Every structure is written in structure tokens, then in C-alpha cells.
mmCIF file with all atom_site columns, C-alpha atoms in Angstrom:
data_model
loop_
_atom_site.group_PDB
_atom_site.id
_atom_site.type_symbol
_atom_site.label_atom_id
_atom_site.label_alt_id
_atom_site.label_comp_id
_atom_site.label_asym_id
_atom_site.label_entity_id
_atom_site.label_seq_id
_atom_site.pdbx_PDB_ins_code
_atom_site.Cartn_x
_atom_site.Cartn_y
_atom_site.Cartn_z
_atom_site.occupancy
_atom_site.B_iso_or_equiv
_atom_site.pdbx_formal_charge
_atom_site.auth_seq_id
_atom_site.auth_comp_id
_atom_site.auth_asym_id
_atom_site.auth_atom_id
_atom_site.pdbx_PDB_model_num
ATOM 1  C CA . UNK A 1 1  ? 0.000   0.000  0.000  1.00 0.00 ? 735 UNK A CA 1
ATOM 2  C CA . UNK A 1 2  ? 1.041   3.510  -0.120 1.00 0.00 ? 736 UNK A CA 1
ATOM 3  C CA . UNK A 1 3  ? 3.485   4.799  2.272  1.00 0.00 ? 737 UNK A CA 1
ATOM 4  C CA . UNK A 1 4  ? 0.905   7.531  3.463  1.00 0.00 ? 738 UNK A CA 1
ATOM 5  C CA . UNK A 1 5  ? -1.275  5.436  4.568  1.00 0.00 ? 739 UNK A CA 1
ATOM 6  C CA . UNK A 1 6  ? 1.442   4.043  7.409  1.00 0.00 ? 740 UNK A CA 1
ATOM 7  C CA . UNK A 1 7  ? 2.205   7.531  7.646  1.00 0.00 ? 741 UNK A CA 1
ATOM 8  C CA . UNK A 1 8  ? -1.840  8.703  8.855  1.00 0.00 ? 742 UNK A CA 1
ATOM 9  C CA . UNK A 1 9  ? -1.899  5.741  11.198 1.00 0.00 ? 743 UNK A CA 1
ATOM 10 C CA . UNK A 1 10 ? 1.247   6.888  12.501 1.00 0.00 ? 744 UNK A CA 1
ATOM 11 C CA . UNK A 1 11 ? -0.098  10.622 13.359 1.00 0.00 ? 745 UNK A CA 1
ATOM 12 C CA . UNK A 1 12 ? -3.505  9.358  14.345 1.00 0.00 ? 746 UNK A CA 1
ATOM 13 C CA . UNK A 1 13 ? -1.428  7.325  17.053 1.00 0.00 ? 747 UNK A CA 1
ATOM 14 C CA . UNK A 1 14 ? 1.102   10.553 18.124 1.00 0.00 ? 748 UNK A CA 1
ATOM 15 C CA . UNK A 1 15 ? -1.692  13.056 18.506 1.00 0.00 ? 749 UNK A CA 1
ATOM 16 C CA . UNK A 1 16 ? -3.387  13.512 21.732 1.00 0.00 ? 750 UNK A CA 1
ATOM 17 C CA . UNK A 1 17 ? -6.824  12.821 20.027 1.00 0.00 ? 751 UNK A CA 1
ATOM 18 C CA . UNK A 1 18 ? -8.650  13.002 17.137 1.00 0.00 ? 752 UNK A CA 1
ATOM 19 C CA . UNK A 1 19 ? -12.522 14.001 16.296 1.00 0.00 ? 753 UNK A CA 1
ATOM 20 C CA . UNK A 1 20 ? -14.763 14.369 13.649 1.00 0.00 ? 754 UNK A CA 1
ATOM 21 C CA . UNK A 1 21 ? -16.964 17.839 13.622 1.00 0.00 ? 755 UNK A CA 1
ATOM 22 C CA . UNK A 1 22 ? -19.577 18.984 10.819 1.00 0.00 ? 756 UNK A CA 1
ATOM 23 C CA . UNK A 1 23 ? -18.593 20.245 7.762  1.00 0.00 ? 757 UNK A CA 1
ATOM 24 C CA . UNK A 1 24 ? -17.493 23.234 9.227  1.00 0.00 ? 758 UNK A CA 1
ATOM 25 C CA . UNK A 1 25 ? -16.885 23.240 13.127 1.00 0.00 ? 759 UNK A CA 1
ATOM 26 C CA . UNK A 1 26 ? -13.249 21.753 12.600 1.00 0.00 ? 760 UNK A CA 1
ATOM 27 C CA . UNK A 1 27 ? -12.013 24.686 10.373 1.00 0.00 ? 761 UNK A CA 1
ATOM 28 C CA . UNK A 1 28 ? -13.415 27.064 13.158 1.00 0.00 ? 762 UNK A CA 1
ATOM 29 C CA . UNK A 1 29 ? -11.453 25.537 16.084 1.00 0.00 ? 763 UNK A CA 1
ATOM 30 C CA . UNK A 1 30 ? -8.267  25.509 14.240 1.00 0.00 ? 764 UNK A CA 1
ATOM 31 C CA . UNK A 1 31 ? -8.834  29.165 13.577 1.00 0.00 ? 765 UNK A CA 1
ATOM 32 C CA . UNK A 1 32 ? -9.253  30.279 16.858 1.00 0.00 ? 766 UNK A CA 1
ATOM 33 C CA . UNK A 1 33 ? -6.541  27.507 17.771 1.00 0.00 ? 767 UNK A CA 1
ATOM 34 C CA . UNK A 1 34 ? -8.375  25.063 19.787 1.00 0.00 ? 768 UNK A CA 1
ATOM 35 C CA . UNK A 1 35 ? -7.392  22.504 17.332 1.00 0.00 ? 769 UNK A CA 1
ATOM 36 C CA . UNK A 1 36 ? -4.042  22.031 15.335 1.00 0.00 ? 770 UNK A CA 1
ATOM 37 C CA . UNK A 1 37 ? -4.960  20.640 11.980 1.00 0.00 ? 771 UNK A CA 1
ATOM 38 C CA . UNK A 1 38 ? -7.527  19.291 9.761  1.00 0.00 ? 772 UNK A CA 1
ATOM 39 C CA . UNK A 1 39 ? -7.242  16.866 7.805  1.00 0.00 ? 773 UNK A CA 1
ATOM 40 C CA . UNK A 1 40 ? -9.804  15.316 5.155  1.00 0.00 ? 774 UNK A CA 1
ATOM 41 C CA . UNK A 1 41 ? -10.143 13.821 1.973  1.00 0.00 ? 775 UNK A CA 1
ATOM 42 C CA . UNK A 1 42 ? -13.091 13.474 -0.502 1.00 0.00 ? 776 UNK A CA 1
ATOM 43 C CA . UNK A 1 43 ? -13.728 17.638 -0.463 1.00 0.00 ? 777 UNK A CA 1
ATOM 44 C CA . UNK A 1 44 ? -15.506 19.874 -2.486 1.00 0.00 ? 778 UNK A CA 1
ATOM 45 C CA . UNK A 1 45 ? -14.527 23.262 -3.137 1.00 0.00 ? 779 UNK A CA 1
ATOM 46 C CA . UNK A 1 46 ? -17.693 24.896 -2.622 1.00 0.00 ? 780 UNK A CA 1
ATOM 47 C CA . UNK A 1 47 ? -17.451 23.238 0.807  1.00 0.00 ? 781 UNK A CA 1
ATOM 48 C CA . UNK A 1 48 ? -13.835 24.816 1.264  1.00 0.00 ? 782 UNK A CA 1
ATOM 49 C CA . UNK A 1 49 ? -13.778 27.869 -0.246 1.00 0.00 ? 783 UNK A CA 1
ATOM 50 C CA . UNK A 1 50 ? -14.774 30.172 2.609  1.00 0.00 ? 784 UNK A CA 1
ATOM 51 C CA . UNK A 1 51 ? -13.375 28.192 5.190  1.00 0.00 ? 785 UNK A CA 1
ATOM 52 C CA . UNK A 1 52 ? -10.016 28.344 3.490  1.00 0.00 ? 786 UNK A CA 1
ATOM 53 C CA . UNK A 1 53 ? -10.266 32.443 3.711  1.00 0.00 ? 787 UNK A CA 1
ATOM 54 C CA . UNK A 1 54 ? -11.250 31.849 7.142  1.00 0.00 ? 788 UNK A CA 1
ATOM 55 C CA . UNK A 1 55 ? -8.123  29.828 8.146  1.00 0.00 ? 789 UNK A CA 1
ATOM 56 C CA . UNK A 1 56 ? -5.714  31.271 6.587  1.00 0.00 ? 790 UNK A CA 1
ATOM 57 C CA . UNK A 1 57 ? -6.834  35.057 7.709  1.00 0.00 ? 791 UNK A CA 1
ATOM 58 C CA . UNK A 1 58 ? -6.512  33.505 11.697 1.00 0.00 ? 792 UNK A CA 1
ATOM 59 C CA . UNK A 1 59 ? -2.639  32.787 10.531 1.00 0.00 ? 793 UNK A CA 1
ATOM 60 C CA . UNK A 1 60 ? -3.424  29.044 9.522  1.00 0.00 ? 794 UNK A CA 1
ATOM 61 C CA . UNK A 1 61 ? -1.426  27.047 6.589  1.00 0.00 ? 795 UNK A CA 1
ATOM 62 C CA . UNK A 1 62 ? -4.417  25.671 4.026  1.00 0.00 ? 796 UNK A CA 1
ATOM 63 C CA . UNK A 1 63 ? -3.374  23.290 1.332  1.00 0.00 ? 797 UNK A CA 1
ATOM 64 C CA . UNK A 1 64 ? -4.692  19.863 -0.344 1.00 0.00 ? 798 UNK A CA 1
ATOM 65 C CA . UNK A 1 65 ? -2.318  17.164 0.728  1.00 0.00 ? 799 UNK A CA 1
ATOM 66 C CA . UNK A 1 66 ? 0.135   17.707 -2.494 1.00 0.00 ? 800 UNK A CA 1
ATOM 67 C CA . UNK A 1 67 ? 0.360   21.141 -0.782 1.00 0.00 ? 801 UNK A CA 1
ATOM 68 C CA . UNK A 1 68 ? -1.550  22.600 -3.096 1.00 0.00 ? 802 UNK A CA 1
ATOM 69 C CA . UNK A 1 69 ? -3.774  25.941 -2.665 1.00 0.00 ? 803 UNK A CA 1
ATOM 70 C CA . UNK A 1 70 ? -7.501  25.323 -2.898 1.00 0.00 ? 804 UNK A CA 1
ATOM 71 C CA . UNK A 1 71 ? -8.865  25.452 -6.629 1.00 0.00 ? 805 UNK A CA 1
ATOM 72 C CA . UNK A 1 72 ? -11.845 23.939 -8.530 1.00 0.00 ? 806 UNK A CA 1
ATOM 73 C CA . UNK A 1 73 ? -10.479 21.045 -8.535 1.00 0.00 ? 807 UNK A CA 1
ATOM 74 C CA . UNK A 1 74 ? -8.967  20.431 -5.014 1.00 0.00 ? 808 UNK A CA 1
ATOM 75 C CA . UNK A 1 75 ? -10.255 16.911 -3.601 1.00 0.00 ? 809 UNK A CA 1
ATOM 76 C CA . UNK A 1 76 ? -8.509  17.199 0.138  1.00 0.00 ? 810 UNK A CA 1
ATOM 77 C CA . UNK A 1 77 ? -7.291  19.294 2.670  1.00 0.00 ? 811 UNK A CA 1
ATOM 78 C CA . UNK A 1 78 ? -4.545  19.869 4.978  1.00 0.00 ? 812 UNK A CA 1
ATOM 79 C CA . UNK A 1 79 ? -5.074  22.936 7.042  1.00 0.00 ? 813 UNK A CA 1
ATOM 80 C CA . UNK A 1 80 ? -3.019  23.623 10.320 1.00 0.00 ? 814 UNK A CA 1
ATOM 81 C CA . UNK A 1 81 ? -1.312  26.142 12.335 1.00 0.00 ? 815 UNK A CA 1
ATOM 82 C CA . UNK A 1 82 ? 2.112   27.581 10.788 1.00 0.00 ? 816 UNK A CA 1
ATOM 83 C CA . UNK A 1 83 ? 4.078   25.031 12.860 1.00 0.00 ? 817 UNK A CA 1
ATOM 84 C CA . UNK A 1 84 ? 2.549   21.839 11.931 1.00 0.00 ? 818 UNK A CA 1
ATOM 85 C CA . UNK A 1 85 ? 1.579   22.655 8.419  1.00 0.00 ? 819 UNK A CA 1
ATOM 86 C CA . UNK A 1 86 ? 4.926   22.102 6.475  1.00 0.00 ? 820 UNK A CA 1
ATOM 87 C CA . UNK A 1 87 ? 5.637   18.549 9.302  1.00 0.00 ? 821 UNK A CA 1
ATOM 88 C CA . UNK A 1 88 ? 2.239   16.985 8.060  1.00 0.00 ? 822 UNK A CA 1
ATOM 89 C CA . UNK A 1 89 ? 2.552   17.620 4.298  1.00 0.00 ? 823 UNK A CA 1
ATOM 90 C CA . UNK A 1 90 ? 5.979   16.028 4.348  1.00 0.00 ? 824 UNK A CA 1
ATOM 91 C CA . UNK A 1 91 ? 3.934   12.647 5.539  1.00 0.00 ? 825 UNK A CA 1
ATOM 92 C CA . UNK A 1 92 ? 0.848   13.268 3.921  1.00 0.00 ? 826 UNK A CA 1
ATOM 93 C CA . UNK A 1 93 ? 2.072   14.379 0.353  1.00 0.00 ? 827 UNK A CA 1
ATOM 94 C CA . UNK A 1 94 ? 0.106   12.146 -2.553 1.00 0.00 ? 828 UNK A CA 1
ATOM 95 C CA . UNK A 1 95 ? -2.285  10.004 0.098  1.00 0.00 ? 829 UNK A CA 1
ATOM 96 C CA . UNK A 1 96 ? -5.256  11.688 -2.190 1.00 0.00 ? 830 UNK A CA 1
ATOM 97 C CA . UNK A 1 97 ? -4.364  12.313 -5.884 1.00 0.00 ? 831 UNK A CA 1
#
């Protein structure tokens, strides 16, 4: 399987904990940093759009997990503080084409 995959389990078992929120809860705990990252696949940019303004105006990181920015055709998300952004991609890169 793909190396990312190892690499997800492997955060899932460092982090403190993790949680699922609605559609757009998550995005508004990491921006007034009550959470350090989000992290989803399967996306829709008219989901993401706004939230992505939202994040990255509170001083958030928001990419798809090939570090792209958001665009019409983004599929996934990795959005975290400044600190963690850049340490997640590296293990994360190409889990969702």
C-alpha cells in the first residue's frame, strides 16, 4: 500500500486525540486555535472555499495534501497552524491524488 497510509496511522497514534466535527466546526477551532490541523479527503470546493479564507486570515497554513492551494479542482485538505503545516505535508504528500 502507499506509504501515506502508514504515515496517517502513525499521526492518528502521536496526537493527543482526534474528532470528527460537521462540515465546518473543525475549520473554526483551528482558527481560533483550539485545534491544530484538519485533515480530510473526498472535499468539495464549494465546501472549502470560505473556510479556506477563514483559516488562513486567523494565521493558519491551508493546502490539499500535495500542498496545493484550494482550486476547482482540489479533492482534500490539509489545514493547520504555521508550525505543523509544512511537518504533516511532508507525511501526507500524494495520500489523495
Amino acid at each position: 500500500g502507499k506509504p501515506q497510509w502508514q504515515n496517517l496511522g502513525a499521526i492518528v497514534r502521536e496526537v493527543n486525540r482526534i474528532r470528527g466535527y460537521g462540515d465546518f466546526y473543525h475549520y473554526h477551532l483551528l482558527a481560533s486555535g483550539k485545534i491544530e490541523a484538519v485533515i480530510e479527503s473526498d472535499v468539495n470546493i464549494l465546501d472549502i472555499a470560505a473556510l479556506s479564507v477563514i483559516v488562513t486570515e486567523a494565521g493558519g497554513v491551508f493546502s490539499d495534501l500535495n500542498g496545493l492551494p484550494p482550486g476547482i479542482k482540489t479533492r482534500s485538505v490539509l489545514a493547520a497552524n504555521a508550525a505543523l503545516h509544512a511537518p504533516l505535508l511532508e507525511r501526507l504528500r500524494g495520500y489523495v491524488a
